[in-house]
Short mmCIF file of C-alpha atoms in Angstrom, two decimals:
data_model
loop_
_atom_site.label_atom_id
_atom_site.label_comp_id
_atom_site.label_asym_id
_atom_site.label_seq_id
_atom_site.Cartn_x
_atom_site.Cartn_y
_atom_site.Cartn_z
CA UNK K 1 19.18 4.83 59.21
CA UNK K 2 22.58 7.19 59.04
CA UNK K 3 21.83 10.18 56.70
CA UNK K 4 25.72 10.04 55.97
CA UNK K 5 25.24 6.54 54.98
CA UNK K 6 21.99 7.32 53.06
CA UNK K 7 24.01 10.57 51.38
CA UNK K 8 26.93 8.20 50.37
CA UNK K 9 24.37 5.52 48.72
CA UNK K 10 22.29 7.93 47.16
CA UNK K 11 25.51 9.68 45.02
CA UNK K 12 26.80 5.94 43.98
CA UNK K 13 23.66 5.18 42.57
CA UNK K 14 23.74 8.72 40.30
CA UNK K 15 26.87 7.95 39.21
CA UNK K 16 25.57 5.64 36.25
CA UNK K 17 23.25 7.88 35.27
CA UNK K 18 25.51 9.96 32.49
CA UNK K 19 27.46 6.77 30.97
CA UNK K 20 24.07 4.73 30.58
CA UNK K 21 21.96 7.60 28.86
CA UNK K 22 24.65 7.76 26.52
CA UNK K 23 23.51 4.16 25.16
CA UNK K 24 20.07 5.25 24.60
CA UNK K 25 18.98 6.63 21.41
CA UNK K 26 15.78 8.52 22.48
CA UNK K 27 15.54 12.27 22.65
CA UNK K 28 16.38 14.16 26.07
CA UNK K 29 12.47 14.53 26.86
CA UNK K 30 11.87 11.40 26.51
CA UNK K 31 14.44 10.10 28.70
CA UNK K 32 14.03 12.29 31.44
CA UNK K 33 10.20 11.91 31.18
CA UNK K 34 10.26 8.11 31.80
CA UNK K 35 13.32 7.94 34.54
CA UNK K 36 10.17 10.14 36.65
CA UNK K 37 7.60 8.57 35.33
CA UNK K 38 8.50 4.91 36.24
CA UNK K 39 9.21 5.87 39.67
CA UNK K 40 6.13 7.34 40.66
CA UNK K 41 4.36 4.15 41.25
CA UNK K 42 7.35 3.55 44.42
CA UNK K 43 7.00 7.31 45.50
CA UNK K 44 3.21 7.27 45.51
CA UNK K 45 3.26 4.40 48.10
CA UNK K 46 6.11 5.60 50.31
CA UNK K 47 3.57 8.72 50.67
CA UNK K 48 0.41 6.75 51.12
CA UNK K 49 2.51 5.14 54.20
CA UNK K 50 3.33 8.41 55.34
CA UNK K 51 0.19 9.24 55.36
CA UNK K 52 -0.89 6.53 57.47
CA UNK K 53 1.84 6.59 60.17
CA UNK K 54 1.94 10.35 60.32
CA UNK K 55 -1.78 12.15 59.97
CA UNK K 56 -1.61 15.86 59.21
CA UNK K 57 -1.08 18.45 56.23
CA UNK K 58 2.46 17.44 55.75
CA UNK K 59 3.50 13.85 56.96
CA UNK K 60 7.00 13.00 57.87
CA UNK K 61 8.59 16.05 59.69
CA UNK K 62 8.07 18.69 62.10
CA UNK K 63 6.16 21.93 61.29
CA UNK K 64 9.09 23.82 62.28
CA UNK K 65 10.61 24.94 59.24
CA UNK K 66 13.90 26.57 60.97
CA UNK K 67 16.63 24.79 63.64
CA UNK K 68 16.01 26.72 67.22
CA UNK K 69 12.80 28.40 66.67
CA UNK K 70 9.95 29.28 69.79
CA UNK K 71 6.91 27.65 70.22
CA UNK K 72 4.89 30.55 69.23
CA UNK K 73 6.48 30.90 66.01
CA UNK K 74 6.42 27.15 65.24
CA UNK K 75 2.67 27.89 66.02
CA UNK K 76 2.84 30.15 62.98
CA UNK K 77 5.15 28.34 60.88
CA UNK K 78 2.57 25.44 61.10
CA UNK K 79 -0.22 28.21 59.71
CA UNK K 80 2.03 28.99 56.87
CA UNK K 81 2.78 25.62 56.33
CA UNK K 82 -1.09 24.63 56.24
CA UNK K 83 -2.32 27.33 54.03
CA UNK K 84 -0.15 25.61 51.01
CA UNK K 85 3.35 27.27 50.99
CA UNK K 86 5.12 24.21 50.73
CA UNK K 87 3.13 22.97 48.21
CA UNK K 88 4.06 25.87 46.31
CA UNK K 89 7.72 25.34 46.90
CA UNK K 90 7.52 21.83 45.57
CA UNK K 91 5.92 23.04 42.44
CA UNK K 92 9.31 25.25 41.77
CA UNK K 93 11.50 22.43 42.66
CA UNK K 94 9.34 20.25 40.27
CA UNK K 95 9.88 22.75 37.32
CA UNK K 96 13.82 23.47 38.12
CA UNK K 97 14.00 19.33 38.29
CA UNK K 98 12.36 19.14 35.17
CA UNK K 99 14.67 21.87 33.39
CA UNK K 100 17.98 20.43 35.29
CA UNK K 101 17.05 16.81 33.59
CA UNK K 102 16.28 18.16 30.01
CA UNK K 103 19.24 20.36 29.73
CA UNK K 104 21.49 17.71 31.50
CA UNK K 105 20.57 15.02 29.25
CA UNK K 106 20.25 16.85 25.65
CA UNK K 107 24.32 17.97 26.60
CA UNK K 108 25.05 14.55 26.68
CA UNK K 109 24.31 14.74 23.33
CA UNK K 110 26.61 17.56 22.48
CA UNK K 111 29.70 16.77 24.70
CA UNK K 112 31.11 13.52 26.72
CA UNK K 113 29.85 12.13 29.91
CA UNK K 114 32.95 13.83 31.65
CA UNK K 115 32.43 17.74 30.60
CA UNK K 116 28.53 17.10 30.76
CA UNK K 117 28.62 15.04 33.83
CA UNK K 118 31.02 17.97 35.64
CA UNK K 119 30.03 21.22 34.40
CA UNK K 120 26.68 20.07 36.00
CA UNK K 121 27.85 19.34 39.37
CA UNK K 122 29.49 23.17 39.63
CA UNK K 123 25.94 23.08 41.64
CA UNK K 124 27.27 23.23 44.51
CA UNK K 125 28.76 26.79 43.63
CA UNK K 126 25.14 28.15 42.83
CA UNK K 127 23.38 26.25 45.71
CA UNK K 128 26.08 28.30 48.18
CA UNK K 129 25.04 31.67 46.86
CA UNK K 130 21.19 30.82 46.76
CA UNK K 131 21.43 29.05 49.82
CA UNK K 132 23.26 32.10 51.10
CA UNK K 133 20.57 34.41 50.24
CA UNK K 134 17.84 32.92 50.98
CA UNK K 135 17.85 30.44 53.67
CA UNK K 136 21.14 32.43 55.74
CA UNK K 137 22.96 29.00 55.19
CA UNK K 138 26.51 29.53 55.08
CA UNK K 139 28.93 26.14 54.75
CA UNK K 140 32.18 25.92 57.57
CA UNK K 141 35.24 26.69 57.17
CA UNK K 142 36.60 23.65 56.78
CA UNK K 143 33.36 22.76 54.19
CA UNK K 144 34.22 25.97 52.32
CA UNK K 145 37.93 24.64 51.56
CA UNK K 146 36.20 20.74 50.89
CA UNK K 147 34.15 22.39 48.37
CA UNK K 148 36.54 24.57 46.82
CA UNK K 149 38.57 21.67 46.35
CA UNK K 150 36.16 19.30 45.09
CA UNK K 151 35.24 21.90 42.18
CA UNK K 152 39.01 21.95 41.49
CA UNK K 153 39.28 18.76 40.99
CA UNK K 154 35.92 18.68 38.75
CA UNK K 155 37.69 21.47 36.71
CA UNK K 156 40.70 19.40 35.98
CA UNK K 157 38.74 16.27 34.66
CA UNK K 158 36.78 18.67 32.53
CA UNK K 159 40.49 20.70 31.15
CA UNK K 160 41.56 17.08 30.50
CA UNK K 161 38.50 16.49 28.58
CA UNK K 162 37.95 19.80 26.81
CA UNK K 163 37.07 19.99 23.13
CA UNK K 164 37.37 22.46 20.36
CA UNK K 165 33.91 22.22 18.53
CA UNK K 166 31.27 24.11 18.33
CA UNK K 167 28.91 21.18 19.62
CA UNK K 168 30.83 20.42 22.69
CA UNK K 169 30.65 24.28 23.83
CA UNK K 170 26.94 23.87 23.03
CA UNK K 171 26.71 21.12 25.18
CA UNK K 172 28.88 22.80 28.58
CA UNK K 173 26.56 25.72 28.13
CA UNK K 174 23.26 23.32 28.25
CA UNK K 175 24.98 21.56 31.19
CA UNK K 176 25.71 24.91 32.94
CA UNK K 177 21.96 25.86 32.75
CA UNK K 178 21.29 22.34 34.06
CA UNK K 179 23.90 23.27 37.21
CA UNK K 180 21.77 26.26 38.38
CA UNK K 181 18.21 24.60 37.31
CA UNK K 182 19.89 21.58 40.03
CA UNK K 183 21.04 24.12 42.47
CA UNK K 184 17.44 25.68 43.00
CA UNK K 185 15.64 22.07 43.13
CA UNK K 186 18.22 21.76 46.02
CA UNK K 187 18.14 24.62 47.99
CA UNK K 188 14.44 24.75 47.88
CA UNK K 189 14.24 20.99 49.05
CA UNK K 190 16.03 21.84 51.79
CA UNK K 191 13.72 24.57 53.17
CA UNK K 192 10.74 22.35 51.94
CA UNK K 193 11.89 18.87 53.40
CA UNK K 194 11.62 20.72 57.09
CA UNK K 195 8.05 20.26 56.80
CA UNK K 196 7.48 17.75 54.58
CA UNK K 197 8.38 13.93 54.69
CA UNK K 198 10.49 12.50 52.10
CA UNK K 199 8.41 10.61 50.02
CA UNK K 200 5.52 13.02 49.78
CA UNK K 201 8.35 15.72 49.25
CA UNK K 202 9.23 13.24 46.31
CA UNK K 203 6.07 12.52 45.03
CA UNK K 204 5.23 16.16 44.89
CA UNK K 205 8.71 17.35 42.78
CA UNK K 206 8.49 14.01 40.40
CA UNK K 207 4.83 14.51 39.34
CA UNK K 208 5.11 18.46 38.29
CA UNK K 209 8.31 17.94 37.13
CA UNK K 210 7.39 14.62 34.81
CA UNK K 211 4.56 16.80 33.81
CA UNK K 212 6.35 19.53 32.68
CA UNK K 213 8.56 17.64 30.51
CA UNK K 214 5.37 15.39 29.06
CA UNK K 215 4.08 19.13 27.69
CA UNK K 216 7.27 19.87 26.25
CA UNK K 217 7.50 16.69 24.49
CA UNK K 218 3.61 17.23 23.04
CA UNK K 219 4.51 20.81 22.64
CA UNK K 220 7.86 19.84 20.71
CA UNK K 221 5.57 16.37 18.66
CA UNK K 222 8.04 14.19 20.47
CA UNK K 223 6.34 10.31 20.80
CA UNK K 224 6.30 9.07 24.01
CA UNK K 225 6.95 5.16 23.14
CA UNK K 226 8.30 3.60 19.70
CA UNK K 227 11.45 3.39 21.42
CA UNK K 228 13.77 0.40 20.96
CA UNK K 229 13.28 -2.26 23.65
CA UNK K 230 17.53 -0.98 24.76
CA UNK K 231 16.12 2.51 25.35
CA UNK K 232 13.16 1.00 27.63
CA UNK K 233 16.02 -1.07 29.97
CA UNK K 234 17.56 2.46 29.98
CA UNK K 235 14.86 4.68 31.04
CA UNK K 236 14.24 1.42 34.14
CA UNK K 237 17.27 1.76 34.72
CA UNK K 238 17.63 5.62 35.45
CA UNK K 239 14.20 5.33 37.57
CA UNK K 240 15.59 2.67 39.49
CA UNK K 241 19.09 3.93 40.40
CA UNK K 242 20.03 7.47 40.21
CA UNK K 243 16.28 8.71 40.16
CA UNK K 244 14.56 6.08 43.28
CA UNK K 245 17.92 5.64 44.94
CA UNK K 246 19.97 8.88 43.56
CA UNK K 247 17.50 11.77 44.43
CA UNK K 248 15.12 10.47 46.40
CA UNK K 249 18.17 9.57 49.28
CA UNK K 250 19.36 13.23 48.42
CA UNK K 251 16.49 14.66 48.56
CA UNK K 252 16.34 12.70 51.87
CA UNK K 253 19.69 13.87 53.18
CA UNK K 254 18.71 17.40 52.98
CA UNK K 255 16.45 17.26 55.93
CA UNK K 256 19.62 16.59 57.80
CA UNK K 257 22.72 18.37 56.10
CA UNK K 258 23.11 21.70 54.39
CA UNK K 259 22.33 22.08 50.49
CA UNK K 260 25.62 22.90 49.84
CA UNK K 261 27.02 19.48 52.16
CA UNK K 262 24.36 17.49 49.69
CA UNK K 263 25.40 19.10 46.73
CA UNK K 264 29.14 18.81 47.53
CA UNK K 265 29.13 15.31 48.27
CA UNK K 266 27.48 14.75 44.44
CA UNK K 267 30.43 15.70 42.77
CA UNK K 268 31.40 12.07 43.30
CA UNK K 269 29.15 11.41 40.65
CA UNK K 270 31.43 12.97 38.06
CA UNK K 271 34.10 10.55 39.17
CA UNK K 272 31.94 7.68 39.26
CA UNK K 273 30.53 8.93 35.68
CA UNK K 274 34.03 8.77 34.08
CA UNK K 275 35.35 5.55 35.26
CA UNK K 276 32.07 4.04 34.21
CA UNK K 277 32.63 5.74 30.59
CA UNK K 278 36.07 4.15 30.81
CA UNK K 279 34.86 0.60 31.43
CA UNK K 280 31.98 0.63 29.54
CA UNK K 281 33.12 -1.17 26.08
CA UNK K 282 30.25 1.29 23.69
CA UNK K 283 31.42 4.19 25.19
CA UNK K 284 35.18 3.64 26.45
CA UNK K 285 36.23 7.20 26.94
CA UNK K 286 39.44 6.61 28.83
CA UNK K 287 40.24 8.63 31.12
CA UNK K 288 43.85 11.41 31.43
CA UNK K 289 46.21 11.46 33.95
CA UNK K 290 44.98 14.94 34.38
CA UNK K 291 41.93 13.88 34.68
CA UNK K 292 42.82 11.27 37.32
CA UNK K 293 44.07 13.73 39.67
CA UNK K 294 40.57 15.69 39.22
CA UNK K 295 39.10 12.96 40.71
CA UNK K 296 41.51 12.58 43.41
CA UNK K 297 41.58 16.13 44.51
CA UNK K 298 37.51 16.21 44.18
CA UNK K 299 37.19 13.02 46.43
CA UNK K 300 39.65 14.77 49.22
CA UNK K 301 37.53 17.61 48.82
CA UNK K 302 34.23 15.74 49.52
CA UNK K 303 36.03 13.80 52.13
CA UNK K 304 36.82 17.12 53.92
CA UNK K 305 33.55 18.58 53.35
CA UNK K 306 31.56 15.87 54.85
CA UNK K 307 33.94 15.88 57.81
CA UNK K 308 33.18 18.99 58.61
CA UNK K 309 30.70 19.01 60.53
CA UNK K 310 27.74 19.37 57.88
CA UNK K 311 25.28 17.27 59.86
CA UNK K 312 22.37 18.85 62.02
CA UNK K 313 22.89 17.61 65.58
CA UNK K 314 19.49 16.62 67.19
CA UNK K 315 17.30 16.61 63.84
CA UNK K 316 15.01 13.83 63.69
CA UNK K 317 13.44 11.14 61.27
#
C-alpha cells in the first residue's frame, strides 16, 4: 500500500477528533484514556501477526536504524537494537503521547476546536528543530517553504478565532504544551519505526501511554466509567478513527517520510477540525473569511510539502 495514500487517510480520519470530543462531557483523562484503551485489542493482534510472519526481537522492519549504513554497522545497530533501546524509545513516545492527549483535550475545554485544534499542530515547528538535533533530519527546500506556509495559514484561522478571556489563553497555552509533547512522540517514532514494525511500534506507545494517563486519573480520583452512554459512542469513536486509523497510519508513514513531512501533512486536521465545527449543529462555530484563507494557504502549503520530495526512495514494507 502507498505511504502517501496511507499519510493522506490517516490525517482525514484525525480530523474529527477535536469537533467530536467537544460533545462529550467526561474529563480530559478519561477521554484520552479510553480512545487508547479501546484500541488495544486491534493493535495487540496486528503485533501477534507480526510476530508470526516476521520472527525476531523487533518484527516488521530492518535492523538498520539509518538510510545508507555498512553491513558492519547494521551488525551493531542490530546489537543495540536487541539489548532493548527501542523499547526504551517507545516508552518516551508512550509518555509524550500520553501528555500530548491530556493537554490537547483538557484545552478543548478552555478554547474552541479551531485555536485548540491549531495551536497543536505548530508541531511541525518543534518536530523540525528536534528532528534537527537529533536525528540530522533537515526538510527540502521546497518542504521548508510548504511548511512555512502551512503554519501561516494555521495562524490565520487561529487570528480569526482569537479570544480575549482568560480561559481561552489558558487553553492555547495547554494546547502549546500538547504541540511539543506531539512533536517528541513524532520524532522519536521515526527513529524507532526503523526497527520496529508498525503495529508492535503501536502497541508499545498505546499501552505506556494509556497507562500513564489511567495513574493520573487514580492519582487525580477521576472514575473510569459512570459516563453517559453519548460519552461511550465518543470515546469508540476517537479509538476507531483518529486513534486506529489517525496515528496508527502516521505512525506508519514515518517509516517512510520525514517527521517533519508527517507532521506537516497533519495540519490538515485543523482544517478538517473547523469545517466539522461548522457543520456540526451542537457545536456550529462558523467559520471567518479570514479564517477561510488559513485553510487555503495551509492546504497549498501541505500540497507543496508533500511534493517535495519527502518520501524515502527504496525503503521497504
Amino acid at each position: 500500500m502507498s505511504p502517501l495514500f496511507v499519510l493522506i487517510v490517516a490525517v482525514l480520519a484525525t480530523t474529527y477528533a477535536g469537533p467530536v470530543i467537544r460533545l462529550a462531557t467526561a474529563p480530559a483523562l478519561a477521554i484520552a484514556f479510553w480512545r487508547l484503551a479501546m484500541v488495544l485489542p486491534v493493535t495487540a493482534a496486528g503485533a501477534a501477526r507480526e510476530n508470526r510472519l516476521t520472527p525476531g526481537p523487533w518484527p516488521g522492519g530492518s535492523l538498520n536504524p539509518r538510510p545508507g549504513v555498512g553491513a558492519a554497522e547494521s551488525r551493531g545497530s542490530a546489537s543495540a537494537a536487541e539489548s532493548g533501546m527501542p523499547l526504551v524509545l517507545m516508552a518516551v513516545s508512550g509518555l509524550a503521547l500520553a501528555a500530548h492527549f491530556w493537554t490537547w483535550i483538557a484545552s478543548l475545554k478552555y478554547t474552541s476546536v479551531a485555536s485548540s485544534v491549531v495551536l497543536v499542530s505548530l508541531k511541525p515547528v518543534f518536530a523540525w528543530g528536534i528532528a534537527a538535533l537529533w536525528l540530522r533530519e533537515h526538510p527540502t527546500r521546497r518542504e521548508k517553504w510548504g511548511i512555512v506556509l502551512a503554519v501561516l495559514g494555521a495562524v490565520l484561522i487561529g487570528i480569526a478565532d482569537a479570544r480575549g478571556a482568560v480561559g481561552a489563553i489558558g487553553g492555547d497555552v495547554l494546547a502549546l504544551v500538547g504541540a511539543l509533547a506531539a512533536a517528541i512522540y513524532y520524532v522519536i517514532g521515526r527513529r524507532a519505526r526503523a526497527t520496529v514494525g508498525v503495529w508492535s511500534y503501536a502497541t508499545v506507545v498505546y499501552t505506556v501511554a494509556a497507562a500513564t494517563l489511567a495513574g493520573l486519573a487514580v492519582g487525580s480520583g477521576l472514575p473510569f466509567t459512570g459516563y453517559p452512554r453519548s460519552d461511550w459512542i465518543v470515546f469508540a469513536a476517537l479509538a476507531a478513527g483518529p486513534m486506529l486509523v489517525g496515528h496508527t497510519g502516521l505512525n506508519y508513514a514515518l517509516k517512510y517520510f520525514r517527521a517533519t513531512t508527517v507532521n506537516v501533512a497533519a495540519l490538515g486536521e485543523p482544517v478538517g477540525a473547523a469545517i466539522l465545527a461548522w457543520l456540526i449543529p451542537a457545536i456550529h462555530e462558523v467559520p471567518t473569511p479570514l479564517a477561510l484563507l488559513g485553510g487555503v494557504v495551509t492546504l497549498g502549503g501541505i500540497g507543496l510539502a508533500l511534493t517535495s520530495g519527502g518520501e524515502e526512495a527504496g525503503a521497504t514494507a
